[in-house]
Structure formats: structure tokens, C-alpha cells
PDB file of C-alpha atoms in Angstrom:
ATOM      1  CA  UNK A   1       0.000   0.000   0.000  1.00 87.00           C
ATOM      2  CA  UNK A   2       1.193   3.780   0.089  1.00 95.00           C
ATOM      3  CA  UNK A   3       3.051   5.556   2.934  1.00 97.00           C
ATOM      4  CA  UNK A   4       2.531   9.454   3.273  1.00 98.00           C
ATOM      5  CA  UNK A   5       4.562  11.598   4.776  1.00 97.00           C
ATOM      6  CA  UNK A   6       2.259  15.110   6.070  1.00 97.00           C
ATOM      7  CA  UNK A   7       5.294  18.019   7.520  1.00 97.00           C
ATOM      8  CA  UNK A   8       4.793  21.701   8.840  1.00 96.00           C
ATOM      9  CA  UNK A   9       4.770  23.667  12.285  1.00 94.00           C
ATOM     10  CA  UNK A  10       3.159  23.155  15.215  1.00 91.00           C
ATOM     11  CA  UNK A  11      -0.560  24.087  14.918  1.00 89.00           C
ATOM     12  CA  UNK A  12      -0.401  23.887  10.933  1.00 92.00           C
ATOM     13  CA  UNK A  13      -3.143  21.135  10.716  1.00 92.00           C
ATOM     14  CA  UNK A  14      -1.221  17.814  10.571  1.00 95.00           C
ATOM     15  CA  UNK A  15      -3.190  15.795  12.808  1.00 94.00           C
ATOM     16  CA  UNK A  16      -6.232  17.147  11.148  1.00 93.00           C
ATOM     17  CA  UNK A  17      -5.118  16.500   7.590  1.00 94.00           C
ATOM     18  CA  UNK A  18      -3.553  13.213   8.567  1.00 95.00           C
ATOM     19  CA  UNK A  19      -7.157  11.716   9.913  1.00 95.00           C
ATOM     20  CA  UNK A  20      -8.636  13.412   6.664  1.00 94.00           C
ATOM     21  CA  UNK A  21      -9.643  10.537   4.480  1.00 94.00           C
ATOM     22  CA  UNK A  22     -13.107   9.382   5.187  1.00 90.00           C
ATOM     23  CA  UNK A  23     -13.032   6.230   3.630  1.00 89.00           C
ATOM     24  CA  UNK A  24     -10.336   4.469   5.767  1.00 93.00           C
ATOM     25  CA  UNK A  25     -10.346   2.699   9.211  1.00 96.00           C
ATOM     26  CA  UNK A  26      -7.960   4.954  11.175  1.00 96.00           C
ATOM     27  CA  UNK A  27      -5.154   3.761  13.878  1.00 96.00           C
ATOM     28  CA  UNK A  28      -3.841   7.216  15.125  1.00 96.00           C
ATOM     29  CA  UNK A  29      -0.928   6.578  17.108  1.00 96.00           C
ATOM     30  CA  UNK A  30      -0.060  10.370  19.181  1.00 94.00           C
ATOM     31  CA  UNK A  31       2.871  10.794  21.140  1.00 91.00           C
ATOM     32  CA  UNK A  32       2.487  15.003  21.196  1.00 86.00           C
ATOM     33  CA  UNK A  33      -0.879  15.452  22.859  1.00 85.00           C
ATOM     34  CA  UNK A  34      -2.359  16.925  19.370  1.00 85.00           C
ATOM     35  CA  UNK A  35      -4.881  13.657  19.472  1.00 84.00           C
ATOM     36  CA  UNK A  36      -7.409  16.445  21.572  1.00 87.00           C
ATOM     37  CA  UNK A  37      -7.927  18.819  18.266  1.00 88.00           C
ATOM     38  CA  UNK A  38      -9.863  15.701  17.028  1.00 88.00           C
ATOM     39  CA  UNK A  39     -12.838  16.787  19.652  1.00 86.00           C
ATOM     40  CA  UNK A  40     -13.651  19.220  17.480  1.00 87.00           C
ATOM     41  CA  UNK A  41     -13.853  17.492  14.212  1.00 86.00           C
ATOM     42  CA  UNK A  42     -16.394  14.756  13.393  1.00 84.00           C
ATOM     43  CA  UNK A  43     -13.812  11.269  13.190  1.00 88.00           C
ATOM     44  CA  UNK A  44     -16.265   7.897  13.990  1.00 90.00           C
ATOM     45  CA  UNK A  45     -14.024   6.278  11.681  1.00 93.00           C
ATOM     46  CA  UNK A  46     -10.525   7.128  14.108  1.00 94.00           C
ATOM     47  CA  UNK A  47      -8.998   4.794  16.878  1.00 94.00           C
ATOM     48  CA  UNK A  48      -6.748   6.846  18.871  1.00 92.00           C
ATOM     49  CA  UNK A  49      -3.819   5.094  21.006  1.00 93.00           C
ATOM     50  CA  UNK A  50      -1.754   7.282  22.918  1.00 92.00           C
ATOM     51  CA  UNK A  51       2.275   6.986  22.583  1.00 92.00           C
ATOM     52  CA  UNK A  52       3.701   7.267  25.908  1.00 89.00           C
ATOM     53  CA  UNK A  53       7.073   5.329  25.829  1.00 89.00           C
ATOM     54  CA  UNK A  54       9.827   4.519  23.106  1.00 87.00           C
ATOM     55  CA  UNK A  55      11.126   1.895  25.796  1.00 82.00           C
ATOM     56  CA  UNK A  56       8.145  -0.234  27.811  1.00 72.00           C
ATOM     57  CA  UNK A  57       8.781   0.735  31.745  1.00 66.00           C
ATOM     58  CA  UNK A  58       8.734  -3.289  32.195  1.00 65.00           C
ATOM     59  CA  UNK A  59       9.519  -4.953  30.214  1.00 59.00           C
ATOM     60  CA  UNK A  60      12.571  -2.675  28.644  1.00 55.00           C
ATOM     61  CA  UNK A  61      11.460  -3.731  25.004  1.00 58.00           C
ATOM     62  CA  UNK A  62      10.695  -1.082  22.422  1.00 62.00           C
ATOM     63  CA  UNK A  63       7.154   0.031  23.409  1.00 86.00           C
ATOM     64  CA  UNK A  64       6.451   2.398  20.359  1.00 90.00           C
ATOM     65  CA  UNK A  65       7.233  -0.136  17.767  1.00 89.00           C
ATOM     66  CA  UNK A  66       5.477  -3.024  19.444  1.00 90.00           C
ATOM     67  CA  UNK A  67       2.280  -0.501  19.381  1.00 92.00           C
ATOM     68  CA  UNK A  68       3.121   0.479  15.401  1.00 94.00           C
ATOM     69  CA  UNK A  69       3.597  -3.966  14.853  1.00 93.00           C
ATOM     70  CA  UNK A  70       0.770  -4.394  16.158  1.00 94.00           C
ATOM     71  CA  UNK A  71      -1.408  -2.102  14.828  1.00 95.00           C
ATOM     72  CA  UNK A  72      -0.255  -3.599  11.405  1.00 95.00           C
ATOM     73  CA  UNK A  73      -1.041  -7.550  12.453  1.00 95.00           C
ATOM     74  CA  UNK A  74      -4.511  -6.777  13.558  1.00 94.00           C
ATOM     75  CA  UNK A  75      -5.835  -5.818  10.379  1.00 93.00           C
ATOM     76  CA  UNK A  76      -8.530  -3.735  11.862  1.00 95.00           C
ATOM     77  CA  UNK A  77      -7.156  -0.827   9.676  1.00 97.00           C
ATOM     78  CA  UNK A  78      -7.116   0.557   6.531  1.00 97.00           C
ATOM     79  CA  UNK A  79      -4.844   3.759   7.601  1.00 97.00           C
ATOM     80  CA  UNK A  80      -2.381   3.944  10.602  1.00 97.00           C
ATOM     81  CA  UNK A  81      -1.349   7.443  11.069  1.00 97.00           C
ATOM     82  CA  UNK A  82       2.396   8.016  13.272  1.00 97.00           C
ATOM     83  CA  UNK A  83       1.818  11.198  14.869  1.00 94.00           C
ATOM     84  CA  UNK A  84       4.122  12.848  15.047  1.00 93.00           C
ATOM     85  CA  UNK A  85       7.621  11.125  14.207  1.00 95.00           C
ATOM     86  CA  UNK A  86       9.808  14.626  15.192  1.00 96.00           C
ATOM     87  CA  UNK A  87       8.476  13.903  18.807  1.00 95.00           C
ATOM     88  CA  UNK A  88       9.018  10.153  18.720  1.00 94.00           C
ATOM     89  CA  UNK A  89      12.637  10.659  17.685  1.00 94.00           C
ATOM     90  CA  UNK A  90      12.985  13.008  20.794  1.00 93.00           C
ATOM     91  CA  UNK A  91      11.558  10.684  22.908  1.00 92.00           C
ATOM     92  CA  UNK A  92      13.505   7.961  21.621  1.00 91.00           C
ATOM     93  CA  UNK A  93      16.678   9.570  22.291  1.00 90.00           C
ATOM     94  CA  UNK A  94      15.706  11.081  25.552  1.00 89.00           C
ATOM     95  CA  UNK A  95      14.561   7.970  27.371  1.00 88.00           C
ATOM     96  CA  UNK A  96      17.583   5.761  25.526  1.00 86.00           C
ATOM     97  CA  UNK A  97      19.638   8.029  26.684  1.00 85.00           C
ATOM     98  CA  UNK A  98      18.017   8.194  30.623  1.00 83.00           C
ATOM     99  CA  UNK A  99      18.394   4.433  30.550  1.00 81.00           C
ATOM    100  CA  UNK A 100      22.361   4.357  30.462  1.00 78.00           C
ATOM    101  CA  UNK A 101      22.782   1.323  29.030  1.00 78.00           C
ATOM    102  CA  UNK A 102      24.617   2.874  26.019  1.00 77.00           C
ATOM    103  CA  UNK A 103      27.335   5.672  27.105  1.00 79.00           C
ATOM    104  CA  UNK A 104      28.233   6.906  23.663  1.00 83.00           C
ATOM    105  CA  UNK A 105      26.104   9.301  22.468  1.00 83.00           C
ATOM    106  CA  UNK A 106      27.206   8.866  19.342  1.00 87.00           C
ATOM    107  CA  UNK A 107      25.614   4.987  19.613  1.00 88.00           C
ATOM    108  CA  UNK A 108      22.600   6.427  21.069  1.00 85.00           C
ATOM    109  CA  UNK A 109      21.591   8.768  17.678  1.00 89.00           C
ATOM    110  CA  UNK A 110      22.811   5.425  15.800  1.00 91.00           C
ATOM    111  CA  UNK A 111      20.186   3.256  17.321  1.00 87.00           C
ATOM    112  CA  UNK A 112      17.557   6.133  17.083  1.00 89.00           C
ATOM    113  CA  UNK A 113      18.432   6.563  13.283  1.00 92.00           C
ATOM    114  CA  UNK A 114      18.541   2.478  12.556  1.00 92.00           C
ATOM    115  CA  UNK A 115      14.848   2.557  14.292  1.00 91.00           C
ATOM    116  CA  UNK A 116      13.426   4.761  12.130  1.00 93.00           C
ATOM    117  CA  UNK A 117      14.374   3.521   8.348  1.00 94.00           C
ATOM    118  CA  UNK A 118      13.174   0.072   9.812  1.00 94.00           C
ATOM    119  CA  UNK A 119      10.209   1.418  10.831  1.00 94.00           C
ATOM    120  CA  UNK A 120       9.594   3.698   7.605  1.00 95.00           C
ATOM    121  CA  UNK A 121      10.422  -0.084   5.704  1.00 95.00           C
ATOM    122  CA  UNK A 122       8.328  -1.778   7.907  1.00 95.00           C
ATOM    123  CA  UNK A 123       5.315   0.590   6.484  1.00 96.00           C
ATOM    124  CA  UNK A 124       6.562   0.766   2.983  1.00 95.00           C
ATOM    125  CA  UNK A 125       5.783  -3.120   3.222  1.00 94.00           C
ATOM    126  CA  UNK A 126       2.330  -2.966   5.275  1.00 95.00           C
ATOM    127  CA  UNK A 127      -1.034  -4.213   3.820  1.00 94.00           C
ATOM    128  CA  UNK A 128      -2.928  -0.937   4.056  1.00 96.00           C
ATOM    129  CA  UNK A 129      -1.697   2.904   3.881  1.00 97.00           C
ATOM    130  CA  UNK A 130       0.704   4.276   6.866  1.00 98.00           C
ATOM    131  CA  UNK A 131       0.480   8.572   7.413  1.00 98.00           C
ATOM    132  CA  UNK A 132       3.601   9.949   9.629  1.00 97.00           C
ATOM    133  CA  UNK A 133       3.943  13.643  10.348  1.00 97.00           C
ATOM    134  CA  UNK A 134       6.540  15.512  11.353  1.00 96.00           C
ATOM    135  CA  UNK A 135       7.107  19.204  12.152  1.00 96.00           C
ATOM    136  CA  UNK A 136       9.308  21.691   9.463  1.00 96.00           C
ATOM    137  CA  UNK A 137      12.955  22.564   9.907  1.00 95.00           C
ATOM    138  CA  UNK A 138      14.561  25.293   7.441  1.00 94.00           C
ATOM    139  CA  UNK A 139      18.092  26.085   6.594  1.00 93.00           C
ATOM    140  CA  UNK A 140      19.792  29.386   4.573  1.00 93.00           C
ATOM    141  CA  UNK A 141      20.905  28.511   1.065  1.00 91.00           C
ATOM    142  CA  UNK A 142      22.023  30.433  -2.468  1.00 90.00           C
ATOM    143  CA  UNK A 143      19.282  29.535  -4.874  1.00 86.00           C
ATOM    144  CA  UNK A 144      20.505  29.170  -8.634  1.00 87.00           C
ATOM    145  CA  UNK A 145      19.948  33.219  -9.320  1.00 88.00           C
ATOM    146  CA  UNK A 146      22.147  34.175  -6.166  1.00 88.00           C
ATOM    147  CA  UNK A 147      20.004  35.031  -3.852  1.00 92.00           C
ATOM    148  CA  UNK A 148      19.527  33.499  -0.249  1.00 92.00           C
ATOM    149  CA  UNK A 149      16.888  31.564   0.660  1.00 91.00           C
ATOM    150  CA  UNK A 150      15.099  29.463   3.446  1.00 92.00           C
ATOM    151  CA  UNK A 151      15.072  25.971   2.347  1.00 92.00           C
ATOM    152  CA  UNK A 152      12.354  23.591   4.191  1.00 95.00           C
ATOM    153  CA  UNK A 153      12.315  20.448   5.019  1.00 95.00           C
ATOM    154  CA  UNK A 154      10.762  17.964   7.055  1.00 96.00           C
ATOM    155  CA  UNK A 155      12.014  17.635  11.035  1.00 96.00           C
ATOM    156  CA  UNK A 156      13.653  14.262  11.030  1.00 95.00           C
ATOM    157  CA  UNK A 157      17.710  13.752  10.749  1.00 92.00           C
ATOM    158  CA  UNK A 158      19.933  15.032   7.857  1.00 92.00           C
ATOM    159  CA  UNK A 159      21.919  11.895   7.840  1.00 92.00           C
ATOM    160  CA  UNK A 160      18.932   9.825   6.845  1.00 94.00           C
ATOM    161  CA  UNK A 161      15.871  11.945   5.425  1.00 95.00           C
ATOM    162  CA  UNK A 162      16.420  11.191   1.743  1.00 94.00           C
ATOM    163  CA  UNK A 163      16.453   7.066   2.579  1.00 94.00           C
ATOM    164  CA  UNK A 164      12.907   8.252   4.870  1.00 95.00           C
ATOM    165  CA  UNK A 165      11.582  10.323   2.021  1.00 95.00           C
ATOM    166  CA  UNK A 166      12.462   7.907  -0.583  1.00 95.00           C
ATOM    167  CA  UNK A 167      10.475   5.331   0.723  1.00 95.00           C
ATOM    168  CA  UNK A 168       7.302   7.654   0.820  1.00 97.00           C
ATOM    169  CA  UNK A 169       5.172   7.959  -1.702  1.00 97.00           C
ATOM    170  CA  UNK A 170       3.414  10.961  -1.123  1.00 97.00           C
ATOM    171  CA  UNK A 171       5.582  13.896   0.950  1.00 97.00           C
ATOM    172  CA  UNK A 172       3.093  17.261   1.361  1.00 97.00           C
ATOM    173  CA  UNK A 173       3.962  20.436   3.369  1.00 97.00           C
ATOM    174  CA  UNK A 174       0.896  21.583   5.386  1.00 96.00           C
ATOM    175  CA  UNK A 175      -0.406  25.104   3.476  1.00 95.00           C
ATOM    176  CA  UNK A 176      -3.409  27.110   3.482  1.00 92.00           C
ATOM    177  CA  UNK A 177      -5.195  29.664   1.259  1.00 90.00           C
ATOM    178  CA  UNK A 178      -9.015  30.820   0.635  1.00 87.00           C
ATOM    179  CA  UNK A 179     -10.934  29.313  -1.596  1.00 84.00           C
ATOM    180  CA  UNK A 180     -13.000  30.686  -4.698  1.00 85.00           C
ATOM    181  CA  UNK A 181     -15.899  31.622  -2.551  1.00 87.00           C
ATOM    182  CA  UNK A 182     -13.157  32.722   0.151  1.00 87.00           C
ATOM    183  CA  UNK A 183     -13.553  29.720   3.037  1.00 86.00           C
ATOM    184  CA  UNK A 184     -10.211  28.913   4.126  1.00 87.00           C
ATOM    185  CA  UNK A 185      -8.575  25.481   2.877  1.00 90.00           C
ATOM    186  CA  UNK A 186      -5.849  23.347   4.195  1.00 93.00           C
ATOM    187  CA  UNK A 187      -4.112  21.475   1.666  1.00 95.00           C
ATOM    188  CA  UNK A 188      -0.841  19.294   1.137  1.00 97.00           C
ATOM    189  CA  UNK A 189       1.591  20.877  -1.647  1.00 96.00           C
ATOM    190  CA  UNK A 190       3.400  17.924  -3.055  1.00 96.00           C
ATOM    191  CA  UNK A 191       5.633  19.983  -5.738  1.00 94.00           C
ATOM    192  CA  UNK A 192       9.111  20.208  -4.966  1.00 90.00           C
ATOM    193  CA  UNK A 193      10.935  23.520  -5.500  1.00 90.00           C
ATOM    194  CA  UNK A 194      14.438  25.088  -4.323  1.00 90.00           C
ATOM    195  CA  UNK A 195      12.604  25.782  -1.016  1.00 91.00           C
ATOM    196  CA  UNK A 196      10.936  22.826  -0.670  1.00 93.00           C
ATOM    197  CA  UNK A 197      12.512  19.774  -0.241  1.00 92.00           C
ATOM    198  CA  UNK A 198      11.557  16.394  -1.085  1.00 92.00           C
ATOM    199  CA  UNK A 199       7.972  16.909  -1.424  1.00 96.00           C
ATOM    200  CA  UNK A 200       6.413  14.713  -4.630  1.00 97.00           C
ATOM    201  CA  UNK A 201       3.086  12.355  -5.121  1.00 97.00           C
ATOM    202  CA  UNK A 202       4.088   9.247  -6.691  1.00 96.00           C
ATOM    203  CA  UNK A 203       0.803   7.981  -7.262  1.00 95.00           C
ATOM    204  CA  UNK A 204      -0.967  10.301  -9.438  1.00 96.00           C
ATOM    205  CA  UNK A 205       1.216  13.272 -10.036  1.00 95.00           C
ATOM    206  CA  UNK A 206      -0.354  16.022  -8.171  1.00 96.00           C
ATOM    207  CA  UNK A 207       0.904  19.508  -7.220  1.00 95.00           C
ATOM    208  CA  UNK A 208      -1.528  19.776  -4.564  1.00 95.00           C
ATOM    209  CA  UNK A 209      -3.770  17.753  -2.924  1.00 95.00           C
ATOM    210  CA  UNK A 210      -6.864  18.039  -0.045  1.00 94.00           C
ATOM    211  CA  UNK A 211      -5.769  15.931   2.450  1.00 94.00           C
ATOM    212  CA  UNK A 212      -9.319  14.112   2.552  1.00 93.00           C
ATOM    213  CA  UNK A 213      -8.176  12.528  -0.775  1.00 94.00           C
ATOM    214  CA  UNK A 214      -4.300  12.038  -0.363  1.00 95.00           C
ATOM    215  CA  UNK A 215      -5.148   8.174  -1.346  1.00 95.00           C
ATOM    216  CA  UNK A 216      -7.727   8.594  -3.720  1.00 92.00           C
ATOM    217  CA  UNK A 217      -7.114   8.907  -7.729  1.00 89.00           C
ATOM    218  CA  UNK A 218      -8.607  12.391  -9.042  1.00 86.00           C
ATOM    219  CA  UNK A 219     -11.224  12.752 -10.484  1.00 79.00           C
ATOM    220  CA  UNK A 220     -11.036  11.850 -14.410  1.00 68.00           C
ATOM    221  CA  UNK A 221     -12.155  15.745 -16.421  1.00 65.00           C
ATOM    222  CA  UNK A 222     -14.657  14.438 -19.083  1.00 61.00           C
TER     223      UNK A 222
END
């Protein structure tokens, strides 16, 4: 099936976009508390399942991934949603590095980065659609006409965002913008740019796309 990867700021609609599409059975794994802006929007078809842990308090296995495995061998869903995979990173590293088992830090940000392509390969082999988000990072460059630039990209680590992105299918930056009879619309832009990185749809070539229908083919103009 496809994975999606949905990226912005904090408060840009992630959670909202990611639980979107109306015609899936919804897992929504949160680890950042941003599960509670679902009491406002009408989701029946949403399970929610709280992150707490990257390491289970008993039994010292990995409690995150044993929630994500799971998830995928019940087969209850059509859609599992990570939300968000910036804060599970952090949380990863913090409580790794709390446990003291592993005194290099250097080790610590190893076994973090490891976890994370296994998990994105882990969903780029599941039986129905995975959703992560993450939050926006930015960095000054020269774009090709010499000027200087903010370049943004999703929140995860340099060393291994383009294996991440790579196995998406569908990357999308959170935007918004009125529409034509001026009600404000989120949307995903999937078109890369020299400010943009990595963002693309695989499946069907769109620019942009509503989040409700980030799995969905367009509609065919007759």
C-alpha cells in the first residue's frame, strides 16, 4: 500500500489533515498530545492510542514499535497514522539516553536513526496505507539566481531523510489559502521547488492535494 509523509509547524493542521480521508479505518498513534484537536472534528471512523514510551517501563522492550507492529497484524485498519515522528525521535533519544545502558552518544543517535528507516520499511511493506507527520525545519541557502533563501524540510535527521523520504510515496507540506468563494482550505503541496525539499506524489502526479483525498485517484475531467 502507500506511505505518506504530512510536515509543517506546530498548529499547521497535521493531525487534522492526517485523519482526513473518510473512507479508511484509522489507527492514530499520538505521542504530542495533538490527538485532543480531534474533539472538534467529526472522526467515527478514528482509533486513537496514545504513545507514551519509546522503551516499555517493564519490560525494557521497544514500546512504540510493538504498538506500530501491532497495529499492522490486527488488520482492523485501513490507515495507521504516526503522529508525530519529530516527537518520537525526541523521545527515543531522551529515554535511551536516561536508561544508560549505552554511554556513547554517538551509539545512542545510531540506534535512534537504525529505528526509524526500519520502521519507515516496515510501512513501505504494510497491507494498508501508513500517514507519519513531522514538524518543518529550514536552513539558509544560495538559490541558482544568487540570492539566499530558506530551504524547508521535514524535522527528522539530515543523515537519513532522503532514505525516509524515498520510501514515501506521497511527501506534502501543510499550506493554506481561501478558496473561490473565500472559506479557508488546508491542503498538502506535493511539488518540490528550491525551497521545498523532497515533497512529490508518486501515485498520481499532483501539485496539490486536499488531504481528505491524499489516497484517492482524481477525479477523471470528461
Amino acid at each position: 500500500m502507500s506511505v505518506a509523509m504530512i510536515w509543517g509547524s506546530p498548529g499547521s493542521g497535521k493531525t487534522v489533515a492526517a485523519t482526513a480521508p473518510k473512507n479508511e479505518k484509522i489507527c492514530h498513534l499520538c505521542s504530542d498530545n495533538s490527538a485532543v484537536v480531534l474533539n472538534m472534528f467529526d472522526r467515527p471512523n478514528v482509533t486513537p492510542v496514545r504513545v507514551e514510551h519509546w522503551i516499555d517501563p517493564g519490560d525494557k522492550k521497544n514500546y512504540f514499535v510493538k504498538q506500530f507492529e501491532d497495529a499492522l497484524a490486527s488488520g482492523k485498519y485501513s490507515l495507521i497514522v504516526v503522529d508525530n515522528l519529530t516527537d518520537i525521535k525526541e523521545m527515543a533519544l531522551l529515554e535511551i539516553d536516561e536508561e544508560g545502558k549505552i554511554k556513547d552518544i554517538r551509539q545512542v543517535y545510531q540506534a535512534v536513526y537504525m529505528a526509524i528507516k526500519r520502521l519507515i520499511r516496515m510501512a513501505a511493506n504494510a497491507k494498508c496505507h501508513v500517514t507519519f507527520t513531522c514538524w518543518d525545519d529550514s536552513e539558509e541557502i544560495t538559490k541558482n539566481d544568487g540570492t539566499l533563501a530558506l530551504r524547508q524540510y521535514p524535522n527528522l535527521p539530515k543523515k537519513i531523510l532522503p532514505q525516509v523520504l524515498g520510501l514515501c510515496n506521497i511527501v506534502g507540506q501543510m499550506a493554506k489559502a481561501k478558496d473561490k468563494d473565500g472559506v479557508m482550505r488546508w491542503f498538502l503541496i506535493t511539488e518540490d521547488s528550491e525551497t521545498r525539499y523532497g515533497c512529490k506524489d508518486q501515485l498520481y502526479g499532483r501539485k496539490s492535494i486536499l488531504p481528505e483525498n491524499i489516497f484517492e485517484a482524481p477525479e477523471v475531467k470528461k
